[in-house]
Amino acid sequence: MKDQTSRIISQVAKRFKELRKANGLSHARLAERAKVTRPALSHIESGKRKPSLQMALKIAQALGVRLSDVLKDVE
């Protein structure tokens, strides 16, 4: 279960990074939009930090997508 959870979190982090780059956003700009700190966002994208559900929702909203869309391709 732990391996599966880690894999899911890693895939979500990768998707957030892809969406951020596709939208031409820096860490600083996305963090500002999501109302999270830049280091927190960077750590989430790099897998050093696990996002809470609330933080994941904030990031998804700041990217203009639903969290369910971020999760739909995660296995």
Coordinates of N, CA and C in Angstrom, one line a residue:
M1 N 0.8 -1.2 0.0 CA 0.0 0.0 0.0 C 0.9 1.3 0.0
K2 N 2.0 1.2 0.8 CA 2.8 2.4 0.8 C 3.4 2.7 -0.5
D3 N 3.9 1.6 -1.2 CA 4.4 1.8 -2.6 C 3.4 2.4 -3.5
Q4 N 2.2 1.9 -3.4 CA 1.1 2.4 -4.3 C 0.8 3.9 -4.0
T5 N 0.8 4.2 -2.7 CA 0.5 5.6 -2.3 C 1.7 6.5 -2.8
S6 N 2.9 6.1 -2.6 CA 4.0 6.9 -3.1 C 4.0 7.1 -4.6
R7 N 3.6 6.0 -5.3 CA 3.5 6.1 -6.8 C 2.4 7.1 -7.2
I8 N 1.3 7.1 -6.5 CA 0.2 8.0 -6.9 C 0.6 9.4 -6.6
I9 N 1.2 9.7 -5.4 CA 1.7 11.0 -5.1 C 2.7 11.5 -6.1
S10 N 3.6 10.6 -6.5 CA 4.6 11.0 -7.5 C 4.0 11.4 -8.9
Q11 N 2.9 10.6 -9.3 CA 2.3 10.9 -10.5 C 1.5 12.2 -10.4
V12 N 0.9 12.5 -9.3 CA 0.2 13.8 -9.1 C 1.2 14.9 -9.2
A13 N 2.3 14.8 -8.5 CA 3.3 15.8 -8.5 C 3.8 16.1 -9.9
K14 N 4.0 15.0 -10.7 CA 4.5 15.1 -12.1 C 3.5 15.9 -12.9
R15 N 2.2 15.5 -12.7 CA 1.1 16.2 -13.4 C 1.0 17.7 -13.1
F16 N 1.2 18.0 -11.8 CA 1.2 19.4 -11.5 C 2.3 20.2 -12.2
K17 N 3.5 19.6 -12.2 CA 4.6 20.2 -12.9 C 4.4 20.4 -14.4
E18 N 3.8 19.4 -15.0 CA 3.5 19.4 -16.4 C 2.5 20.6 -16.7
L19 N 1.5 20.6 -15.9 CA 0.4 21.7 -16.1 C 1.0 23.1 -15.8
R20 N 1.8 23.2 -14.8 CA 2.5 24.5 -14.5 C 3.3 25.0 -15.7
K21 N 4.1 24.1 -16.2 CA 4.9 24.4 -17.4 C 4.1 24.7 -18.6
A22 N 3.1 23.9 -18.9 CA 2.2 24.1 -20.0 C 1.5 25.5 -20.0
N23 N 1.3 25.9 -18.8 CA 0.6 27.3 -18.6 C 1.7 28.4 -18.5
G24 N 2.9 28.0 -18.7 CA 4.0 29.1 -18.7 C 4.1 29.8 -17.3
L25 N 3.9 29.0 -16.2 CA 4.0 29.6 -14.9 C 5.3 29.2 -14.2
S26 N 5.8 30.2 -13.5 CA 7.0 29.9 -12.6 C 6.4 29.3 -11.3
H27 N 7.3 28.7 -10.5 CA 6.9 28.3 -9.2 C 6.3 29.4 -8.4
A28 N 7.0 30.6 -8.5 CA 6.6 31.8 -7.7 C 5.2 32.2 -8.1
R29 N 4.9 32.2 -9.4 CA 3.6 32.7 -9.9 C 2.5 31.7 -9.5
L30 N 2.7 30.4 -9.7 CA 1.7 29.4 -9.3 C 1.5 29.4 -7.8
A31 N 2.6 29.5 -7.0 CA 2.4 29.6 -5.6 C 1.6 30.7 -5.1
E32 N 1.8 31.9 -5.8 CA 1.0 33.1 -5.5 C -0.5 32.8 -5.8
R33 N -0.7 32.3 -7.0 CA -2.1 32.0 -7.3 C -2.8 31.0 -6.4
A34 N -2.0 30.0 -6.0 CA -2.6 28.9 -5.1 C -2.6 29.3 -3.7
K35 N -1.9 30.4 -3.3 CA -1.8 30.9 -2.0 C -1.1 29.8 -1.1
V36 N 0.0 29.3 -1.7 CA 0.9 28.4 -0.9 C 2.3 29.0 -1.1
T37 N 3.2 28.5 -0.3 CA 4.6 29.1 -0.4 C 5.3 28.4 -1.6
R38 N 6.2 29.2 -2.2 CA 7.0 28.7 -3.3 C 7.8 27.4 -2.9
P39 N 8.5 27.4 -1.8 CA 9.2 26.2 -1.4 C 8.3 25.0 -1.2
A40 N 7.1 25.2 -0.7 CA 6.1 24.1 -0.5 C 5.8 23.5 -1.9
L41 N 5.5 24.4 -2.9 CA 5.1 24.0 -4.2 C 6.3 23.2 -4.9
S42 N 7.5 23.8 -4.7 CA 8.7 23.1 -5.3 C 8.9 21.7 -4.7
H43 N 8.7 21.6 -3.4 CA 8.9 20.3 -2.7 C 7.8 19.3 -3.1
I44 N 6.6 19.8 -3.4 CA 5.6 18.9 -3.8 C 5.9 18.4 -5.2
E45 N 6.3 19.3 -6.1 CA 6.7 18.8 -7.5 C 7.9 17.9 -7.5
S46 N 8.8 18.1 -6.6 CA 10.0 17.2 -6.6 C 9.8 15.9 -5.7
G47 N 8.6 15.8 -5.1 CA 8.3 14.6 -4.3 C 8.9 14.6 -2.9
K48 N 9.4 15.8 -2.5 CA 10.0 15.9 -1.1 C 8.9 16.1 -0.1
R49 N 7.7 16.5 -0.6 CA 6.6 16.8 0.3 C 5.3 16.2 -0.3
K50 N 4.5 15.6 0.6 CA 3.2 15.1 0.2 C 2.2 16.2 0.3
P51 N 1.4 16.6 -0.7 CA 0.4 17.6 -0.5 C -0.8 17.1 0.2
S52 N -1.3 17.9 1.1 CA -2.6 17.6 1.7 C -3.7 17.7 0.6
L53 N -4.9 17.2 0.9 CA -6.0 17.3 0.0 C -6.3 18.8 -0.3
Q54 N -6.3 19.6 0.8 CA -6.6 21.0 0.6 C -5.5 21.7 -0.3
M55 N -4.3 21.4 -0.1 CA -3.2 22.0 -0.9 C -3.3 21.5 -2.3
A56 N -3.6 20.3 -2.6 CA -3.8 19.8 -3.9 C -5.0 20.5 -4.6
L57 N -6.0 20.7 -3.9 CA -7.2 21.4 -4.5 C -6.8 22.8 -4.8
K58 N -6.1 23.5 -4.0 CA -5.6 24.9 -4.2 C -4.8 24.9 -5.5
I59 N -3.8 24.0 -5.6 CA -2.9 24.0 -6.8 C -3.7 23.7 -8.0
A60 N -4.6 22.7 -8.0 CA -5.4 22.4 -9.2 C -6.2 23.6 -9.6
Q61 N -6.9 24.3 -8.7 CA -7.7 25.4 -9.0 C -6.8 26.6 -9.6
A62 N -5.7 26.8 -9.0 CA -4.8 27.8 -9.5 C -4.3 27.5 -10.9
L63 N -4.3 26.2 -11.3 CA -3.9 25.8 -12.6 C -5.1 25.8 -13.6
G64 N -6.3 26.0 -13.0 CA -7.5 26.1 -13.9 C -8.1 24.8 -14.2
V65 N -7.8 23.7 -13.4 CA -8.3 22.4 -13.7 C -8.9 21.9 -12.4
R66 N -9.8 20.8 -12.6 CA -10.3 20.2 -11.4 C -9.4 19.1 -10.9
L67 N -9.3 18.9 -9.6 CA -8.4 17.9 -9.1 C -8.8 16.5 -9.6
S68 N -10.0 16.3 -9.9 CA -10.4 15.0 -10.5 C -9.8 14.8 -11.9
D69 N -9.6 15.9 -12.6 CA -8.9 15.8 -13.9 C -7.4 15.4 -13.7
V70 N -6.8 16.0 -12.7 CA -5.4 15.6 -12.4 C -5.3 14.2 -12.0
L71 N -6.3 13.7 -11.3 CA -6.2 12.3 -10.8 C -6.7 11.2 -11.8
K72 N -7.4 11.6 -12.9 CA -8.0 10.7 -13.7 C -7.1 9.7 -14.4
D73 N -5.9 10.1 -14.7 CA -4.9 9.2 -15.3 C -3.9 8.5 -14.4
V74 N -4.1 8.8 -13.1 CA -3.3 8.2 -12.1 C -3.7 6.8 -11.8
E75 N -2.7 5.9 -11.7 CA -3.0 4.5 -11.4 C -2.4 4.0 -10.1

